[in-house]
Coordinates of C-alpha atoms and ligand atoms in Angstrom, one line a residue:
M3 CA 9.4 2.7 -28.6
K4 CA 8.6 6.4 -30.7
N5 CA 10.2 8.5 -28.9
D6 CA 13.3 5.8 -27.2
T7 CA 15.9 8.0 -27.5
I8 CA 18.5 7.7 -30.6
A9 CA 21.9 8.7 -30.6
A10 CA 24.7 8.9 -33.7
I11 CA 27.9 10.4 -34.4
S12 CA 26.8 13.7 -37.5
T13 CA 29.9 14.7 -38.3
A14 CA 32.9 13.0 -40.4
L15 CA 35.0 10.5 -38.8
G16 CA 38.8 10.8 -38.9
Q17 CA 40.8 13.7 -37.5
S18 CA 38.9 16.8 -37.2
A19 CA 38.8 19.8 -35.1
I20 CA 35.9 19.2 -33.8
S21 CA 33.0 16.0 -33.5
I22 CA 29.8 16.0 -32.7
V23 CA 27.6 13.2 -31.1
R24 CA 24.0 13.4 -31.4
M25 CA 21.2 12.5 -28.9
S26 CA 17.9 12.6 -29.1
G27 CA 14.3 11.4 -27.5
D28 CA 12.2 11.2 -23.7
N29 CA 15.9 10.2 -22.1
V30 CA 18.7 12.9 -23.2
F31 CA 19.1 14.4 -20.5
E32 CA 18.7 11.6 -17.7
I33 CA 20.9 9.9 -20.8
M34 CA 23.8 12.8 -19.8
K35 CA 23.5 12.9 -15.5
K36 CA 25.7 10.1 -16.3
I37 CA 28.0 10.5 -18.2
Y38 CA 28.3 14.8 -17.8
R39 CA 29.9 17.1 -15.4
G40 CA 28.9 20.7 -15.6
T41 CA 25.7 23.0 -15.7
D42 CA 22.2 20.9 -14.5
L43 CA 21.5 19.9 -18.2
S44 CA 17.8 19.0 -17.4
S45 CA 17.0 22.6 -15.8
A46 CA 18.9 24.0 -18.0
E47 CA 17.1 26.9 -21.3
S48 CA 16.6 25.2 -24.4
H49 CA 18.7 26.9 -27.1
T50 CA 21.7 27.1 -24.9
I51 CA 25.6 25.9 -24.5
H52 CA 26.5 24.3 -21.6
Y53 CA 30.0 23.6 -21.2
G54 CA 31.2 20.7 -18.7
K55 CA 33.8 17.0 -19.0
I56 CA 32.2 14.1 -20.2
F57 CA 33.2 11.1 -17.7
D58 CA 33.6 6.8 -17.5
D59 CA 33.2 6.4 -14.4
A60 CA 35.6 8.7 -12.5
T61 CA 38.1 9.2 -15.5
Q62 CA 38.1 11.9 -16.9
V63 CA 36.9 10.9 -21.9
D64 CA 37.1 15.0 -22.7
E65 CA 36.0 18.3 -22.3
V66 CA 33.3 19.3 -24.3
L67 CA 30.6 21.8 -25.6
V68 CA 27.1 20.9 -24.4
S69 CA 24.1 22.2 -27.0
V70 CA 20.4 22.3 -25.2
F71 CA 17.2 22.2 -27.8
K72 CA 14.1 21.1 -26.0
A73 CA 10.8 19.5 -27.5
P74 CA 8.7 21.4 -28.9
K75 CA 11.5 23.7 -31.1
T76 CA 13.6 20.8 -32.3
F77 CA 15.2 19.6 -35.7
T78 CA 13.1 16.0 -34.2
R79 CA 10.9 18.1 -32.3
E80 CA 12.1 16.4 -29.1
D81 CA 14.9 16.8 -26.4
M82 CA 17.9 16.9 -28.8
I83 CA 21.3 17.0 -27.2
E84 CA 24.2 18.1 -29.1
I85 CA 28.5 17.0 -28.0
N86 CA 30.9 19.1 -29.5
C87 CA 33.6 17.0 -28.5
H88 CA 37.4 16.9 -29.7
G89 CA 38.2 16.1 -33.4
G90 CA 39.7 12.2 -34.3
S91 CA 37.1 9.3 -34.1
F92 CA 38.1 7.1 -30.6
V93 CA 37.4 10.1 -28.6
A94 CA 33.6 10.6 -30.8
Q95 CA 32.9 6.8 -30.2
K96 CA 34.1 6.5 -26.5
I97 CA 31.6 9.1 -26.2
L98 CA 28.5 7.7 -28.3
K99 CA 29.7 4.0 -26.5
L100 CA 28.8 5.7 -23.5
L101 CA 25.4 6.7 -24.5
L102 CA 24.5 3.8 -25.5
T103 CA 25.5 1.9 -22.6
H104 CA 23.5 3.8 -21.0
G105 CA 20.3 4.1 -22.4
A106 CA 20.9 4.7 -25.9
R107 CA 20.1 3.6 -28.9
L108 CA 21.9 3.9 -31.8
A109 CA 20.3 5.9 -34.6
D110 CA 19.6 4.3 -37.8
K111 CA 19.9 6.3 -41.2
G112 CA 19.0 9.6 -41.6
E113 CA 16.6 9.2 -38.6
F114 CA 17.0 12.0 -36.9
T115 CA 15.4 13.4 -40.0
E116 CA 12.9 10.7 -40.3
R117 CA 12.3 11.3 -36.9
A118 CA 11.1 15.3 -37.8
Y119 CA 9.2 14.2 -40.4
L120 CA 7.3 11.7 -38.1
N121 CA 6.8 14.0 -35.5
G122 CA 5.3 16.9 -38.6
R123 CA 8.4 19.6 -38.4
I124 CA 9.4 19.4 -42.2
D125 CA 7.6 17.2 -45.0
L126 CA 9.3 14.2 -47.0
T127 CA 10.7 16.4 -49.4
Q128 CA 12.4 18.5 -47.4
A129 CA 13.3 15.4 -46.0
E130 CA 15.2 15.0 -49.5
S131 CA 15.7 18.6 -49.7
I132 CA 18.1 17.7 -46.6
L133 CA 20.1 15.4 -48.3
D134 CA 19.9 16.9 -51.3
I135 CA 22.0 19.6 -49.5
I136 CA 24.6 17.5 -48.2
E137 CA 25.3 15.9 -51.2
S138 CA 24.9 19.4 -53.5
R139 CA 28.3 20.3 -55.3
T140 CA 28.3 23.5 -57.0
N141 CA 26.1 26.4 -56.8
L142 CA 23.2 25.5 -58.8
S143 CA 22.1 22.3 -56.8
L144 CA 22.4 23.7 -54.2
S145 CA 20.1 26.3 -54.3
L146 CA 17.9 23.8 -55.9
A147 CA 18.2 21.6 -52.1
N148 CA 17.4 25.0 -50.4
K149 CA 14.2 25.8 -52.0
G150 CA 13.7 22.7 -51.4
L151 CA 14.1 22.7 -48.0
D152 CA 12.3 25.6 -48.1
G153 CA 9.0 23.8 -49.1
K154 CA 9.1 24.9 -52.6
I155 CA 7.8 21.6 -53.2
Y156 CA 5.4 20.8 -51.2
K157 CA 3.8 23.8 -51.6
K158 CA 3.9 23.5 -55.6
I159 CA 2.4 20.1 -55.3
D160 CA 0.1 21.5 -52.4
V161 CA -1.8 23.7 -55.1
L162 CA -1.9 21.0 -57.6
R163 CA -3.2 19.8 -55.3
Q164 CA -5.9 21.6 -54.4
K165 CA -6.9 22.7 -57.1
L166 CA -7.4 17.9 -57.9
L167 CA -10.0 18.5 -54.7
D168 CA -10.8 21.3 -56.1
I169 CA -12.4 19.2 -59.1
I170 CA -12.8 16.5 -57.0
A171 CA -15.5 18.0 -55.0
H172 CA -17.3 19.0 -57.1
I173 CA -17.9 16.3 -58.8
E174 CA -18.7 14.7 -55.1
V175 CA -20.8 17.5 -54.9
N176 CA -23.0 16.3 -57.8
I177 CA -23.3 12.0 -56.4
D178 CA -24.4 12.9 -53.2
Y179 CA -26.8 15.8 -54.0
P180 CA -28.2 15.5 -57.8
E181 CA -31.1 18.0 -56.2
Y182 CA -28.5 20.8 -55.0
D183 CA -29.3 23.8 -57.1
D184 CA -27.6 25.6 -55.5
V185 CA -25.1 22.9 -56.6
E186 CA -23.8 23.5 -60.3
E187 CA -24.7 21.2 -63.2
L188 CA -21.3 18.7 -63.4
T189 CA -21.6 18.3 -67.7
E190 CA -17.9 17.0 -69.3
A191 CA -17.7 21.1 -70.3
L192 CA -17.6 21.8 -67.0
L193 CA -15.0 19.5 -66.1
L194 CA -12.7 18.8 -69.0
P195 CA -11.5 22.3 -69.0
K196 CA -11.0 21.8 -65.5
M197 CA -8.5 19.0 -65.9
F198 CA -6.8 20.5 -68.8
D199 CA -5.2 22.9 -66.6
L200 CA -4.5 21.2 -64.6
Q201 CA -2.4 18.7 -67.4
E202 CA -0.7 21.9 -68.2
D203 CA 0.1 22.6 -65.2
F204 CA 1.5 18.8 -64.7
N205 CA 3.0 19.2 -68.1
D206 CA 5.6 22.1 -67.0
V207 CA 5.9 20.8 -63.4
L208 CA 7.1 17.7 -65.5
E209 CA 9.0 19.4 -68.0
K210 CA 11.3 21.6 -65.3
A211 CA 12.1 18.5 -64.0
E212 CA 14.2 17.2 -66.3
D213 CA 16.7 20.9 -66.0
G214 CA 16.2 19.7 -62.1
K215 CA 17.5 16.6 -62.5
V216 CA 20.4 17.8 -64.0
I217 CA 21.1 20.4 -61.5
R218 CA 21.0 18.5 -59.1
E219 CA 23.0 14.4 -60.3
G220 CA 25.3 16.2 -63.3
V221 CA 25.0 14.5 -66.6
K222 CA 26.8 10.7 -67.3
T223 CA 28.6 11.4 -70.6
A224 CA 30.4 9.0 -72.6
I225 CA 33.6 9.7 -74.2
I226 CA 32.8 7.4 -77.6
G227 CA 34.7 7.1 -80.8
K228 CA 37.5 4.4 -82.5
P229 CA 40.7 3.7 -80.9
N230 CA 43.4 6.5 -81.6
V231 CA 40.8 9.4 -82.2
G232 CA 41.9 11.4 -79.3
K233 CA 38.8 10.2 -76.6
S234 CA 42.1 10.7 -74.0
S235 CA 42.6 13.0 -75.1
L236 CA 39.1 14.9 -74.6
L237 CA 38.9 13.6 -71.4
N238 CA 42.4 15.9 -70.6
A239 CA 41.5 18.4 -72.2
L240 CA 37.9 19.0 -70.6
L241 CA 39.6 18.4 -67.0
K242 CA 42.9 20.3 -67.6
E243 CA 44.6 17.9 -65.9
D244 CA 46.9 14.8 -67.9
R245 CA 44.3 11.9 -66.4
A246 CA 43.8 9.4 -68.9
I247 CA 47.2 7.5 -70.6
V248 CA 47.9 9.3 -74.4
T249 CA 49.7 7.7 -76.7
E250 CA 49.8 7.0 -80.9
I251 CA 49.5 4.0 -80.7
Q252 CA 45.6 2.3 -81.5
G253 CA 44.6 0.3 -77.9
T254 CA 45.3 2.5 -75.6
T255 CA 42.9 3.0 -73.2
R256 CA 42.2 -0.4 -71.7
D257 CA 39.8 0.2 -68.3
T258 CA 37.2 3.4 -68.3
I259 CA 38.6 6.0 -66.7
E260 CA 36.5 8.6 -65.3
G261 CA 36.8 12.9 -64.5
S262 CA 33.8 15.2 -62.7
L263 CA 33.5 18.9 -64.1
T264 CA 31.3 21.8 -63.7
L265 CA 30.2 23.2 -66.3
G266 CA 28.0 26.3 -65.9
G267 CA 25.9 24.6 -63.1
I268 CA 25.8 21.6 -64.3
M269 CA 28.0 18.3 -63.2
L270 CA 29.5 16.5 -66.1
H271 CA 30.4 13.2 -65.4
L272 CA 32.4 12.3 -67.7
I273 CA 33.3 8.7 -68.7
D274 CA 36.7 7.7 -70.9
T275 CA 35.8 4.0 -72.7
A276 CA 38.0 1.8 -75.1
G277 CA 38.3 2.7 -78.6
I278 CA 35.9 0.8 -80.3
R279 CA 36.8 -1.8 -82.7
E280 CA 36.5 -5.9 -83.8
S281 CA 40.3 -7.1 -81.5
E282 CA 42.0 -10.3 -80.8
D283 CA 42.9 -8.6 -77.6
I284 CA 41.5 -10.5 -74.0
V285 CA 42.1 -7.0 -71.7
E286 CA 40.3 -5.2 -75.0
R287 CA 38.6 -6.6 -76.0
I288 CA 36.5 -6.8 -72.2
G289 CA 37.1 -2.8 -72.0
I290 CA 35.4 -2.4 -75.7
D291 CA 32.3 -4.5 -73.9
K292 CA 32.3 -2.2 -71.2
A293 CA 32.7 0.9 -73.4
K294 CA 30.1 -0.1 -75.0
Q295 CA 27.6 -0.9 -71.8
V296 CA 28.8 2.6 -70.7
L297 CA 27.5 4.1 -74.1
E298 CA 23.8 2.1 -73.3
E299 CA 24.4 4.2 -70.3
A300 CA 25.2 7.7 -71.0
E301 CA 22.6 10.4 -70.7
L302 CA 24.9 12.2 -73.6
I303 CA 27.7 10.5 -75.6
L304 CA 30.9 13.1 -76.7
F305 CA 31.5 11.2 -80.5
V306 CA 34.5 11.3 -81.3
L307 CA 36.1 11.6 -84.9
D308 CA 40.1 11.9 -86.6
N309 CA 39.4 15.3 -88.8
N310 CA 43.1 13.8 -89.8
S311 CA 41.7 10.7 -91.3
P312 CA 39.5 9.4 -93.9
L313 CA 35.6 7.8 -92.4
T314 CA 36.2 4.6 -92.4
K315 CA 33.0 1.5 -91.3
E316 CA 33.8 1.5 -87.5
D317 CA 33.3 5.1 -87.8
E318 CA 30.0 4.3 -89.8
A319 CA 28.7 1.3 -87.1
L320 CA 29.7 4.2 -83.9
L321 CA 27.8 6.4 -85.6
E322 CA 24.6 3.9 -86.0
L323 CA 25.6 1.9 -82.3
T324 CA 24.3 6.1 -80.6
N325 CA 21.8 7.4 -83.2
H326 CA 19.6 6.8 -80.3
K327 CA 21.3 9.2 -77.7
K328 CA 22.0 13.0 -77.4
R329 CA 24.5 13.2 -79.1
I330 CA 27.2 15.8 -79.7
I331 CA 30.0 14.5 -82.9
I332 CA 33.2 15.8 -82.7
V333 CA 35.8 16.6 -85.5
N334 CA 38.9 16.5 -83.3
K335 CA 42.3 17.2 -84.5
I336 CA 41.4 19.8 -86.4
D337 CA 44.8 21.2 -86.3
L338 CA 46.1 18.7 -89.1
E339 CA 44.6 18.5 -93.0
S340 CA 41.4 17.4 -93.6
K341 CA 41.1 14.1 -94.7
I342 CA 37.5 12.8 -93.7
G343 CA 35.3 13.1 -96.2
K344 CA 31.8 14.4 -95.1
N345 CA 30.2 17.0 -92.8
F346 CA 27.7 16.6 -90.1
K347 CA 25.6 19.0 -88.8
N348 CA 26.3 19.8 -85.0
S349 CA 29.6 19.1 -84.5
V350 CA 32.2 20.2 -83.4
S351 CA 35.2 21.5 -84.5
I352 CA 38.4 21.2 -82.1
S353 CA 42.1 20.0 -81.8
A354 CA 41.7 18.7 -78.1
K355 CA 45.6 18.7 -77.6
D356 CA 46.1 22.7 -79.1
R357 CA 43.0 22.2 -77.0
T358 CA 41.8 24.3 -79.5
N359 CA 37.7 25.4 -79.4
I360 CA 36.8 23.7 -76.0
E361 CA 34.8 26.0 -75.0
A362 CA 32.2 25.6 -78.1
L363 CA 32.4 22.4 -77.3
E364 CA 31.1 22.7 -73.7
S365 CA 28.5 26.0 -74.7
Q366 CA 27.4 22.9 -76.7
I367 CA 26.9 20.8 -73.6
Q368 CA 25.2 23.3 -71.5
S369 CA 22.6 24.3 -73.9
M370 CA 21.9 20.5 -74.2
F371 CA 21.1 20.2 -71.2
L372 CA 19.4 23.2 -69.2
S373 CA 16.8 23.9 -71.6
G374 CA 15.4 27.9 -71.1
D375 CA 16.8 30.3 -68.0
I376 CA 16.9 28.6 -64.8
D377 CA 14.8 30.9 -62.9
L378 CA 14.8 29.5 -58.9
D379 CA 13.3 32.3 -57.8
T380 CA 10.1 32.7 -59.8
E381 CA 10.1 28.2 -60.8
T382 CA 9.9 25.1 -59.5
Y383 CA 11.3 22.3 -60.2
L384 CA 11.4 18.7 -59.3
S385 CA 14.8 16.7 -59.0
N386 CA 14.1 14.3 -57.3
T387 CA 13.3 10.9 -59.0
R388 CA 11.2 9.5 -56.0
Q389 CA 9.0 12.1 -56.6
I390 CA 9.2 13.0 -60.6
A391 CA 8.0 8.9 -60.9
L392 CA 5.3 10.0 -58.5
M393 CA 4.6 12.9 -60.5
K394 CA 4.8 11.0 -63.9
K395 CA 2.2 8.0 -62.9
A396 CA -0.9 11.1 -60.8
D397 CA 0.0 13.3 -64.7
L398 CA -1.6 9.4 -66.2
A399 CA -3.7 9.4 -63.6
L400 CA -4.7 12.5 -64.9
K401 CA -4.7 11.5 -67.9
D402 CA -7.1 8.5 -68.1
A403 CA -9.6 10.6 -66.0
I404 CA -9.5 13.1 -69.1
Q405 CA -10.3 9.9 -71.4
S406 CA -12.9 8.8 -69.4
A407 CA -14.9 12.6 -68.8
E408 CA -13.8 12.6 -73.0
A409 CA -15.8 8.8 -73.1
M410 CA -18.6 10.7 -70.9
M411 CA -18.3 6.9 -69.1
P412 CA -20.0 7.8 -65.6
V413 CA -18.0 10.4 -63.3
D414 CA -16.8 7.8 -60.2
M415 CA -15.6 6.5 -62.9
V416 CA -14.0 10.1 -63.7
E417 CA -13.4 11.2 -59.6
I418 CA -12.0 7.5 -58.7
D419 CA -8.7 8.7 -61.2
L420 CA -8.9 12.2 -60.2
K421 CA -8.1 10.2 -56.1
E422 CA -5.6 8.4 -57.1
A423 CA -3.8 11.6 -58.7
W424 CA -4.4 13.0 -55.5
E425 CA -3.1 9.7 -53.4
L426 CA -0.1 9.7 -55.7
L427 CA 1.0 13.9 -55.7
G428 CA -0.3 13.2 -51.4
E429 CA 2.9 10.6 -51.4
I430 CA 5.6 13.0 -52.9
I431 CA 5.4 15.6 -49.9
G432 CA 4.6 12.5 -47.7
D433 CA 0.4 13.1 -47.0
T434 CA -1.2 9.8 -47.9
K435 CA -3.8 9.5 -45.6
S436 CA -6.7 9.0 -47.6
T437 CA -9.0 11.0 -44.2
T438 CA -7.3 14.1 -44.8
L439 CA -9.5 14.0 -47.8
I440 CA -12.0 13.0 -46.1
D441 CA -12.2 15.8 -44.1
E442 CA -10.3 18.3 -46.6
L443 CA -14.0 18.0 -48.4
F444 CA -16.1 18.9 -45.7
S445 CA -14.6 22.3 -44.4
K446 CA -14.4 23.5 -48.7
F447 CA -18.0 22.6 -48.4
C448 CA -20.5 23.3 -46.0
L449 CA -23.0 20.5 -46.1
G450 CA -25.1 20.2 -43.7
K451 CA -26.7 23.7 -43.4
Ligands
GTP528 N1 47.1 16.7 -84.2 C1 46.4 17.2 -82.9 N2 47.0 15.1 -82.3 C2 45.6 13.5 -81.4 C3 45.3 15.4 -80.7 N3 43.8 15.0 -80.2 C4 44.9 13.7 -79.9 N4 45.9 13.2 -80.9 C5 46.6 12.6 -81.1 O1 46.1 11.3 -81.8 C6 46.6 10.0 -80.4 C7 45.6 9.4 -79.9 O2 45.3 9.8 -78.3 P1 44.4 9.1 -77.6 O3 43.9 10.2 -76.6 O4 45.2 8.5 -76.7 O5 43.3 8.5 -78.7 P2 42.1 8.3 -77.6 O6 40.8 8.2 -78.4 O7 42.0 7.9 -76.4 O8 42.6 6.6 -78.1 P3 42.5 5.3 -78.0 O9 42.9 4.9 -76.3 O10 43.5 4.1 -78.1 O11 41.1 4.0 -78.2 C8 47.7 10.4 -80.3 O12 49.1 9.9 -80.6 C9 47.0 11.9 -79.5 O13 48.5 12.8 -79.1 C10 44.7 16.8 -82.0 O14 44.4 17.4 -81.4 N5 45.4 17.1 -82.4
MG529 MG1 42.4 6.2 -74.6

């Protein structure tokens, strides 16, 4: 059922001026014949737009514009049409139902893009970049996604795979044709430098991926501290709005309160939490448990202390509890007299109430998360969790290969790990057929001469 015809509404449901119903597959024109009155679409030129009307038997449903895309130069590489109908989910749903009644099948989530990938129009990283474009919320993440769509990740991975293949090819030749005198003698001395070189490339990609992930997903940031230090005031100061309730009563915040902001191109997903202390109050206790959970999951802790009161055991315990996390210590209420009695390295002093020094805090957060200058034009940033996980596995396989070579193990042992790394990188771009490996190997070495 490879080319069965799929259909879906591509625009969001709800009131809108225009909705788009999309269809792809072998029977798009046949199906359109049954519901569309206007120009003959099957004989229309590709990439043209046609005015007409959709009918349900004799009843007119809508006046539409239909875009015609003919295989193979289409997104899915199949015949495609897009119906621009009037907005409002009722009309769009009705047209979709008509398509389904006349032979189309409701598309699965992402199935148009999946077909684009399966039919070779894009690789997996490009498919993922399309999703990233849809989900992007900052200029930086949008630019990053566009680089992926242009095939930059594919190209980067391809270069690494070529280098791996080069080493594998050397080993293969040595195993299969040890008597060939024009093949360089294979020694660790020859293999290892190549592998070290590759490892540097891998490291570089993995390091940049950390920035990539931050650019794409933002930073989960928890505001933590004991009651009344000014956590909710800080949330409001950062969001520049009165999101959370602020009072002088300890234990004001019970449930977590969230908000997002963009900081130098990075999204901060802020979570204000209940002040952590021993409490008898059942609701407050639940809030405190939640705060501890948020603390564990957070990628950054904004740890708030009160400048106006001496450091307590509670503060010390919380400092200990957050010690293992990426953390910024914030000394709040600097508009009041200092009674805290301690200096903290790399802390930021602010007044959340007067909104003093918030910019200094913002720039500290920024510098903590983007490791250097971000250069999307010349560097490649992996950002997708799946891709990064595979890259890390490939890196481990390469490390194993290096270890085997260093331990003077037989070269075919080294080769197994290198091949695994090659396969793993292939998974990133969606190329996992090992026959390709064989083909490429022999196209590199014309041994039949
Ligand atoms: N003078 C001064 N008061 C502040 C400052 N920040 C917060 N406050 C006051 O401190 C009190 C507690 O502030 P909140 O923001 O509710 O504190 P919290 O940490 O969220 O408290 P809980 O939700 O109870 O854990 C309020 O009366 C605020 O107005 C500041 O920078 N200076
Ligand atoms: Mg609060």
